[in-house]
Structure formats: structure tokens, C-alpha cells
PDB file of C-alpha atoms in Angstrom:
ATOM      1  CA  UNK A   1       9.259  11.748 -12.132  1.00 88.00           C
ATOM      2  CA  UNK A   2      12.968  11.334 -13.116  1.00 91.00           C
ATOM      3  CA  UNK A   3      12.095   7.925 -14.488  1.00 92.00           C
ATOM      4  CA  UNK A   4       9.251   9.857 -16.844  1.00 94.00           C
ATOM      5  CA  UNK A   5      11.919  12.120 -17.786  1.00 95.00           C
ATOM      6  CA  UNK A   6      14.148   9.762 -18.854  1.00 96.00           C
ATOM      7  CA  UNK A   7      11.477   7.759 -20.770  1.00 96.00           C
ATOM      8  CA  UNK A   8      10.270  10.829 -22.488  1.00 96.00           C
ATOM      9  CA  UNK A   9      13.693  11.724 -23.781  1.00 95.00           C
ATOM     10  CA  UNK A  10      14.313   8.466 -25.166  1.00 96.00           C
ATOM     11  CA  UNK A  11      11.048   8.745 -27.422  1.00 95.00           C
ATOM     12  CA  UNK A  12      12.194   7.573 -31.197  1.00 94.00           C
ATOM     13  CA  UNK A  13      12.113  10.471 -33.896  1.00 93.00           C
ATOM     14  CA  UNK A  14       8.601  11.043 -34.865  1.00 92.00           C
ATOM     15  CA  UNK A  15       7.132   9.627 -31.661  1.00 95.00           C
ATOM     16  CA  UNK A  16       5.048  12.074 -29.580  1.00 94.00           C
ATOM     17  CA  UNK A  17       5.999  11.440 -25.886  1.00 96.00           C
ATOM     18  CA  UNK A  18       3.515  12.745 -23.126  1.00 95.00           C
ATOM     19  CA  UNK A  19       4.591  13.219 -19.516  1.00 95.00           C
ATOM     20  CA  UNK A  20       1.728  13.493 -17.715  1.00 94.00           C
ATOM     21  CA  UNK A  21       1.017  14.031 -13.952  1.00 88.00           C
ATOM     22  CA  UNK A  22      -1.411  11.639 -12.935  1.00 80.00           C
ATOM     23  CA  UNK A  23      -1.720  11.440  -8.903  1.00 85.00           C
ATOM     24  CA  UNK A  24       0.510  10.948  -5.937  1.00 88.00           C
ATOM     25  CA  UNK A  25       1.690   8.104  -3.610  1.00 92.00           C
ATOM     26  CA  UNK A  26       2.483   8.364  -0.123  1.00 95.00           C
ATOM     27  CA  UNK A  27       5.849   7.129   0.654  1.00 97.00           C
ATOM     28  CA  UNK A  28       8.443   7.026   3.403  1.00 97.00           C
ATOM     29  CA  UNK A  29      12.009   5.704   4.376  1.00 97.00           C
ATOM     30  CA  UNK A  30      11.693   2.674   6.541  1.00 97.00           C
ATOM     31  CA  UNK A  31      15.013   3.060   8.243  1.00 92.00           C
ATOM     32  CA  UNK A  32      17.475   0.148   9.404  1.00 94.00           C
ATOM     33  CA  UNK A  33      15.558  -0.916  12.335  1.00 96.00           C
ATOM     34  CA  UNK A  34      12.541  -0.701  14.561  1.00 96.00           C
ATOM     35  CA  UNK A  35      13.774   2.428  16.397  1.00 96.00           C
ATOM     36  CA  UNK A  36      14.179   4.320  13.291  1.00 96.00           C
ATOM     37  CA  UNK A  37      10.688   3.159  11.991  1.00 97.00           C
ATOM     38  CA  UNK A  38       9.228   4.845  15.245  1.00 97.00           C
ATOM     39  CA  UNK A  39      11.312   7.790  14.687  1.00 97.00           C
ATOM     40  CA  UNK A  40       9.592   8.509  11.205  1.00 97.00           C
ATOM     41  CA  UNK A  41       6.447   8.998  12.866  1.00 97.00           C
ATOM     42  CA  UNK A  42       5.347  12.442  13.814  1.00 97.00           C
ATOM     43  CA  UNK A  43       6.219  13.149  17.325  1.00 96.00           C
ATOM     44  CA  UNK A  44       2.277  13.832  18.235  1.00 96.00           C
ATOM     45  CA  UNK A  45       1.288  10.482  16.660  1.00 96.00           C
ATOM     46  CA  UNK A  46       4.204   8.412  18.018  1.00 97.00           C
ATOM     47  CA  UNK A  47       3.181   7.387  21.277  1.00 96.00           C
ATOM     48  CA  UNK A  48      -0.288   6.345  20.190  1.00 96.00           C
ATOM     49  CA  UNK A  49       1.085   4.549  17.531  1.00 96.00           C
ATOM     50  CA  UNK A  50       3.585   2.257  19.727  1.00 96.00           C
ATOM     51  CA  UNK A  51       0.481   1.875  22.370  1.00 97.00           C
ATOM     52  CA  UNK A  52      -1.581   0.689  19.515  1.00 96.00           C
ATOM     53  CA  UNK A  53       1.022  -1.879  18.401  1.00 97.00           C
ATOM     54  CA  UNK A  54       1.913  -3.212  21.730  1.00 97.00           C
ATOM     55  CA  UNK A  55      -1.734  -3.605  22.702  1.00 96.00           C
ATOM     56  CA  UNK A  56      -2.271  -5.337  19.609  1.00 96.00           C
ATOM     57  CA  UNK A  57       0.649  -7.835  20.134  1.00 96.00           C
ATOM     58  CA  UNK A  58      -0.602  -8.282  23.616  1.00 96.00           C
ATOM     59  CA  UNK A  59      -4.045  -9.109  22.636  1.00 93.00           C
ATOM     60  CA  UNK A  60      -2.390 -12.067  20.438  1.00 95.00           C
ATOM     61  CA  UNK A  61      -2.456 -10.587  16.890  1.00 97.00           C
ATOM     62  CA  UNK A  62       0.561 -12.096  14.685  1.00 98.00           C
ATOM     63  CA  UNK A  63       1.535 -11.644  11.308  1.00 98.00           C
ATOM     64  CA  UNK A  64       1.136 -14.274   8.677  1.00 98.00           C
ATOM     65  CA  UNK A  65       3.176 -13.108   5.413  1.00 98.00           C
ATOM     66  CA  UNK A  66       1.896 -15.335   2.502  1.00 98.00           C
ATOM     67  CA  UNK A  67       4.101 -14.987  -0.440  1.00 97.00           C
ATOM     68  CA  UNK A  68       3.300 -15.592  -4.059  1.00 94.00           C
ATOM     69  CA  UNK A  69       1.227 -18.854  -4.158  1.00 95.00           C
ATOM     70  CA  UNK A  70       1.052 -19.542  -0.671  1.00 97.00           C
ATOM     71  CA  UNK A  71      -1.799 -16.832  -0.383  1.00 97.00           C
ATOM     72  CA  UNK A  72      -4.121 -18.376  -2.859  1.00 97.00           C
ATOM     73  CA  UNK A  73      -6.267 -20.403  -0.199  1.00 97.00           C
ATOM     74  CA  UNK A  74      -6.658 -16.807   1.896  1.00 97.00           C
ATOM     75  CA  UNK A  75      -7.349 -14.744  -0.932  1.00 97.00           C
ATOM     76  CA  UNK A  76     -11.355 -15.777  -1.076  1.00 96.00           C
ATOM     77  CA  UNK A  77     -11.837 -14.095   2.585  1.00 96.00           C
ATOM     78  CA  UNK A  78      -9.177 -11.619   2.501  1.00 96.00           C
ATOM     79  CA  UNK A  79     -11.294 -10.151  -0.900  1.00 96.00           C
ATOM     80  CA  UNK A  80     -14.318  -9.919   1.385  1.00 94.00           C
ATOM     81  CA  UNK A  81     -12.439  -7.981   3.866  1.00 95.00           C
ATOM     82  CA  UNK A  82     -11.088  -5.716   1.187  1.00 94.00           C
ATOM     83  CA  UNK A  83     -14.395  -5.062  -0.530  1.00 93.00           C
ATOM     84  CA  UNK A  84     -15.551  -4.274   3.074  1.00 89.00           C
ATOM     85  CA  UNK A  85     -13.032  -1.780   3.575  1.00 83.00           C
ATOM     86  CA  UNK A  86     -13.444  -0.258   0.073  1.00 81.00           C
ATOM     87  CA  UNK A  87     -16.940   0.137   0.733  1.00 78.00           C
ATOM     88  CA  UNK A  88     -16.169   2.187   3.525  1.00 74.00           C
ATOM     89  CA  UNK A  89     -14.656   4.706   0.665  1.00 67.00           C
ATOM     90  CA  UNK A  90     -17.414   4.296  -1.403  1.00 66.00           C
ATOM     91  CA  UNK A  91     -16.331   2.090  -4.181  1.00 71.00           C
ATOM     92  CA  UNK A  92     -16.198  -1.935  -4.168  1.00 74.00           C
ATOM     93  CA  UNK A  93     -13.126  -2.487  -6.158  1.00 78.00           C
ATOM     94  CA  UNK A  94     -12.102  -6.036  -5.958  1.00 88.00           C
ATOM     95  CA  UNK A  95     -12.661  -9.841  -7.172  1.00 88.00           C
ATOM     96  CA  UNK A  96     -10.929 -12.874  -5.862  1.00 90.00           C
ATOM     97  CA  UNK A  97      -9.662 -13.204  -9.396  1.00 93.00           C
ATOM     98  CA  UNK A  98      -7.734  -9.846  -9.603  1.00 93.00           C
ATOM     99  CA  UNK A  99      -5.618 -10.960  -6.209  1.00 95.00           C
ATOM    100  CA  UNK A 100      -5.409 -14.467  -7.561  1.00 96.00           C
ATOM    101  CA  UNK A 101      -3.604 -13.442 -10.928  1.00 96.00           C
ATOM    102  CA  UNK A 102      -1.339 -11.126  -9.292  1.00 96.00           C
ATOM    103  CA  UNK A 103       0.290 -13.920  -7.298  1.00 96.00           C
ATOM    104  CA  UNK A 104       2.558 -14.366 -10.023  1.00 95.00           C
ATOM    105  CA  UNK A 105       4.037 -11.011 -10.010  1.00 95.00           C
ATOM    106  CA  UNK A 106       7.429 -11.519  -8.093  1.00 94.00           C
ATOM    107  CA  UNK A 107       7.393 -10.160  -4.513  1.00 97.00           C
ATOM    108  CA  UNK A 108       3.744 -10.622  -4.233  1.00 98.00           C
ATOM    109  CA  UNK A 109       2.737 -11.140  -0.736  1.00 98.00           C
ATOM    110  CA  UNK A 110      -0.311 -11.001   1.469  1.00 98.00           C
ATOM    111  CA  UNK A 111       0.758  -9.836   4.867  1.00 98.00           C
ATOM    112  CA  UNK A 112      -1.977 -11.403   7.065  1.00 98.00           C
ATOM    113  CA  UNK A 113      -3.129 -10.297  10.861  1.00 98.00           C
ATOM    114  CA  UNK A 114      -4.406 -13.315  12.528  1.00 98.00           C
ATOM    115  CA  UNK A 115      -5.720 -14.033  16.032  1.00 97.00           C
ATOM    116  CA  UNK A 116      -5.544 -17.377  16.678  1.00 95.00           C
ATOM    117  CA  UNK A 117      -6.931 -19.313  13.496  1.00 93.00           C
ATOM    118  CA  UNK A 118      -9.064 -15.982  12.323  1.00 95.00           C
ATOM    119  CA  UNK A 119      -7.509 -13.854   9.716  1.00 97.00           C
ATOM    120  CA  UNK A 120      -8.659 -10.346  10.948  1.00 97.00           C
ATOM    121  CA  UNK A 121      -6.899  -8.130   8.566  1.00 97.00           C
ATOM    122  CA  UNK A 122      -4.216  -7.803   5.794  1.00 97.00           C
ATOM    123  CA  UNK A 123      -2.196  -5.968   3.103  1.00 97.00           C
ATOM    124  CA  UNK A 124      -1.608  -7.001  -0.236  1.00 97.00           C
ATOM    125  CA  UNK A 125       1.338  -5.759  -2.200  1.00 97.00           C
ATOM    126  CA  UNK A 126       4.656  -6.539  -3.550  1.00 98.00           C
ATOM    127  CA  UNK A 127       8.301  -6.495  -2.131  1.00 98.00           C
ATOM    128  CA  UNK A 128      10.278  -5.131  -4.954  1.00 94.00           C
ATOM    129  CA  UNK A 129      13.873  -3.463  -5.488  1.00 92.00           C
ATOM    130  CA  UNK A 130      13.966  -2.802  -1.563  1.00 96.00           C
ATOM    131  CA  UNK A 131      10.660  -1.021  -1.646  1.00 97.00           C
ATOM    132  CA  UNK A 132       7.265  -2.461   0.002  1.00 98.00           C
ATOM    133  CA  UNK A 133       4.517  -1.345  -2.177  1.00 97.00           C
ATOM    134  CA  UNK A 134       0.917  -2.005   0.206  1.00 96.00           C
ATOM    135  CA  UNK A 135      -1.771  -2.063  -2.513  1.00 94.00           C
ATOM    136  CA  UNK A 136      -4.947  -3.234  -0.851  1.00 94.00           C
ATOM    137  CA  UNK A 137      -6.251  -3.437   2.708  1.00 93.00           C
ATOM    138  CA  UNK A 138      -9.033  -5.448   4.245  1.00 94.00           C
ATOM    139  CA  UNK A 139      -9.942  -5.163   7.881  1.00 95.00           C
ATOM    140  CA  UNK A 140     -12.487  -7.564   9.744  1.00 96.00           C
ATOM    141  CA  UNK A 141     -14.636  -4.542  11.286  1.00 93.00           C
ATOM    142  CA  UNK A 142     -16.384  -7.210  13.411  1.00 92.00           C
ATOM    143  CA  UNK A 143     -13.523  -8.224  15.447  1.00 92.00           C
ATOM    144  CA  UNK A 144     -13.466  -6.564  18.986  1.00 91.00           C
ATOM    145  CA  UNK A 145      -9.741  -5.173  17.948  1.00 88.00           C
ATOM    146  CA  UNK A 146     -10.859  -4.118  14.679  1.00 91.00           C
ATOM    147  CA  UNK A 147      -9.820  -0.305  15.497  1.00 91.00           C
ATOM    148  CA  UNK A 148      -6.235  -1.089  16.025  1.00 94.00           C
ATOM    149  CA  UNK A 149      -5.706  -3.889  13.146  1.00 96.00           C
ATOM    150  CA  UNK A 150      -5.029  -1.153  10.920  1.00 94.00           C
ATOM    151  CA  UNK A 151      -2.305   0.676  12.777  1.00 94.00           C
ATOM    152  CA  UNK A 152      -0.693  -2.979  14.212  1.00 97.00           C
ATOM    153  CA  UNK A 153      -0.449  -4.349  10.632  1.00 97.00           C
ATOM    154  CA  UNK A 154       1.188  -1.445   9.413  1.00 96.00           C
ATOM    155  CA  UNK A 155       3.900  -1.419  11.781  1.00 97.00           C
ATOM    156  CA  UNK A 156       4.167  -5.262  11.743  1.00 98.00           C
ATOM    157  CA  UNK A 157       4.454  -5.295   7.793  1.00 98.00           C
ATOM    158  CA  UNK A 158       7.390  -2.196   8.128  1.00 98.00           C
ATOM    159  CA  UNK A 159       9.121  -4.294  10.292  1.00 98.00           C
ATOM    160  CA  UNK A 160       9.027  -7.370   8.155  1.00 98.00           C
ATOM    161  CA  UNK A 161       9.946  -5.411   5.186  1.00 98.00           C
ATOM    162  CA  UNK A 162      13.061  -3.922   7.399  1.00 98.00           C
ATOM    163  CA  UNK A 163      14.152  -7.544   8.058  1.00 97.00           C
ATOM    164  CA  UNK A 164      14.334  -8.072   4.402  1.00 97.00           C
ATOM    165  CA  UNK A 165      16.417  -5.412   3.542  1.00 97.00           C
ATOM    166  CA  UNK A 166      13.697  -2.867   2.451  1.00 98.00           C
ATOM    167  CA  UNK A 167      14.435   0.747   2.686  1.00 96.00           C
ATOM    168  CA  UNK A 168      11.061   2.384   1.492  1.00 97.00           C
ATOM    169  CA  UNK A 169       7.440   1.976   2.307  1.00 98.00           C
ATOM    170  CA  UNK A 170       4.790   2.920  -0.244  1.00 97.00           C
ATOM    171  CA  UNK A 171       1.193   3.307   0.967  1.00 96.00           C
ATOM    172  CA  UNK A 172      -0.076   4.006  -2.487  1.00 90.00           C
ATOM    173  CA  UNK A 173      -3.050   6.816  -2.891  1.00 83.00           C
ATOM    174  CA  UNK A 174      -6.072   8.147  -1.022  1.00 77.00           C
ATOM    175  CA  UNK A 175      -6.544   8.002   2.825  1.00 80.00           C
ATOM    176  CA  UNK A 176      -3.978  10.921   2.765  1.00 85.00           C
ATOM    177  CA  UNK A 177      -4.344  11.873   6.520  1.00 88.00           C
ATOM    178  CA  UNK A 178      -3.925   8.388   7.740  1.00 87.00           C
ATOM    179  CA  UNK A 179      -0.701   8.126   5.953  1.00 93.00           C
ATOM    180  CA  UNK A 180       0.947  11.383   6.977  1.00 93.00           C
ATOM    181  CA  UNK A 181       0.348  10.624  10.435  1.00 94.00           C
ATOM    182  CA  UNK A 182       2.925   7.678  10.059  1.00 95.00           C
ATOM    183  CA  UNK A 183       5.646  10.148   8.261  1.00 96.00           C
ATOM    184  CA  UNK A 184       4.666   9.393   4.758  1.00 96.00           C
ATOM    185  CA  UNK A 185       4.970  12.480   2.320  1.00 95.00           C
ATOM    186  CA  UNK A 186       3.438  12.746  -1.266  1.00 93.00           C
ATOM    187  CA  UNK A 187       5.516  11.249  -4.277  1.00 90.00           C
ATOM    188  CA  UNK A 188       4.327  12.581  -7.670  1.00 88.00           C
ATOM    189  CA  UNK A 189       3.278   9.925 -10.111  1.00 89.00           C
ATOM    190  CA  UNK A 190       3.806  10.362 -13.754  1.00 91.00           C
ATOM    191  CA  UNK A 191       2.195   8.356 -16.587  1.00 92.00           C
ATOM    192  CA  UNK A 192       4.462   8.495 -20.074  1.00 96.00           C
ATOM    193  CA  UNK A 193       2.598   8.040 -23.267  1.00 96.00           C
ATOM    194  CA  UNK A 194       3.959   7.350 -26.792  1.00 97.00           C
ATOM    195  CA  UNK A 195       2.243   8.147 -29.795  1.00 96.00           C
ATOM    196  CA  UNK A 196       3.671   6.580 -32.961  1.00 95.00           C
ATOM    197  CA  UNK A 197       1.664   9.059 -35.158  1.00 93.00           C
ATOM    198  CA  UNK A 198       0.092  12.347 -34.794  1.00 91.00           C
ATOM    199  CA  UNK A 199      -3.120  12.323 -32.964  1.00 94.00           C
ATOM    200  CA  UNK A 200      -3.961  15.872 -31.655  1.00 95.00           C
ATOM    201  CA  UNK A 201      -7.601  14.944 -30.272  1.00 97.00           C
ATOM    202  CA  UNK A 202      -5.799  12.004 -27.812  1.00 96.00           C
ATOM    203  CA  UNK A 203      -3.061  14.491 -27.031  1.00 95.00           C
ATOM    204  CA  UNK A 204      -5.763  17.034 -25.973  1.00 96.00           C
ATOM    205  CA  UNK A 205      -7.856  14.628 -23.949  1.00 95.00           C
ATOM    206  CA  UNK A 206      -4.885  13.225 -22.273  1.00 95.00           C
ATOM    207  CA  UNK A 207      -3.587  16.245 -21.180  1.00 93.00           C
ATOM    208  CA  UNK A 208      -6.925  17.567 -19.877  1.00 93.00           C
ATOM    209  CA  UNK A 209      -7.185  14.594 -18.081  1.00 90.00           C
ATOM    210  CA  UNK A 210      -3.746  14.925 -16.389  1.00 90.00           C
ATOM    211  CA  UNK A 211      -4.680  18.456 -15.648  1.00 88.00           C
ATOM    212  CA  UNK A 212      -7.870  17.083 -13.515  1.00 85.00           C
ATOM    213  CA  UNK A 213      -6.100  14.243 -11.840  1.00 77.00           C
ATOM    214  CA  UNK A 214      -2.769  15.845 -11.415  1.00 65.00           C
TER     215      UNK A 214
END
């Protein structure tokens, strides 16, 4: 919201600037170390989160962070996992070319959960300006430990980011209940639109869309 207000105020004379509410992302402070990460999880969920993470580690799960182009060999299979997870929420979203092109974005990382040679889950996102943005998730639901991979991977990803100086975790939109259980809170998202000439129909349509989305 603060960035949106600054952009709107900077609109040149004669330009219509719309500051539109569109959605929320779920974010939380990471803290300076692992104990601060655990402390940020609501108490009624904390013991289960720690136990699930510990059992995942004990069963042999390891984190493999693939940054930039190093992720490319793993993206075809990750795309399958991500689409399988998206299907559970009703929408198949991803193609491998989407993930491949985004490896060029600074900070791109595939945080992969591995069981030996097998990729059993992953987050695709970015580490940018001390914030870890986790955008796409894929889980291998055929794996015996599938029920704990998401929680294990989320903790491992947070600890990986803390080790690299990050101070914020952004888990994006949707699946709100799971994100509240790890201490995230809603962060309003804004979209700023500049119209260089009067377009009343566009203003009306975008304003109506923002009311419905926001």
C-alpha cells in the first residue's frame, strides 16, 4: 500500500492514476535464527510443526536449492508435481516453459525436497531484497512421506533464507488456513494503473474488478 500511494502521487499532470485493491498475500517475519522461526508459529500449531519437520529429516528428506539455470534440468518433473498440486485446487496453471523463462529473474530458486535421488516436492520462488517469495509448490503425493513434505519443506526453505540474511517470508495467495498456521498474516496487495488520456469506461471496469477482487 505504501508503494502504491507513492506511485499514485507521482503521476504526471493529466494522467489518471488508479490505486486499486486486488488481493492479499500472506507474509511473516522470519526472525534472525531457527528459534525465532519456531516462535513465530502460533503455539497450538508449533509442536506439530516441529515434530513433522524432525520426522521428515529423520526419514531422509534433504533440501537441494537450485538457483537460476541450475534448476533447468529439474523443471520438467517439478512442473508435473506443481500441476498435480494445482489440480487439487481446481486449476492446472503451469507449463515448463513458464518456469524455464523465469530462471533468468534475479534471485530465482527451486527449493527441492529430495529423498535420495528422488525429487518429492519443491517450492519455486525468488530471494529478493531480503524477502523469500514462494510462488509455486509441487508435492509428490505418491511418496510415503507426502503428508509431511509440505511442512518440512516450508521450514527448510525458511531456514535456508534466514541463513542468507532474509527477514521476510511471502507465501503469496490462496490456501489461507495453512498459512495462518505458520504465523503468516494478510498483506494487502495494490495495483496501480496509469491512464494517459481520459478513459471513463476503463476506469469504471477496473474499479468494479478491484471491488470484487479486493
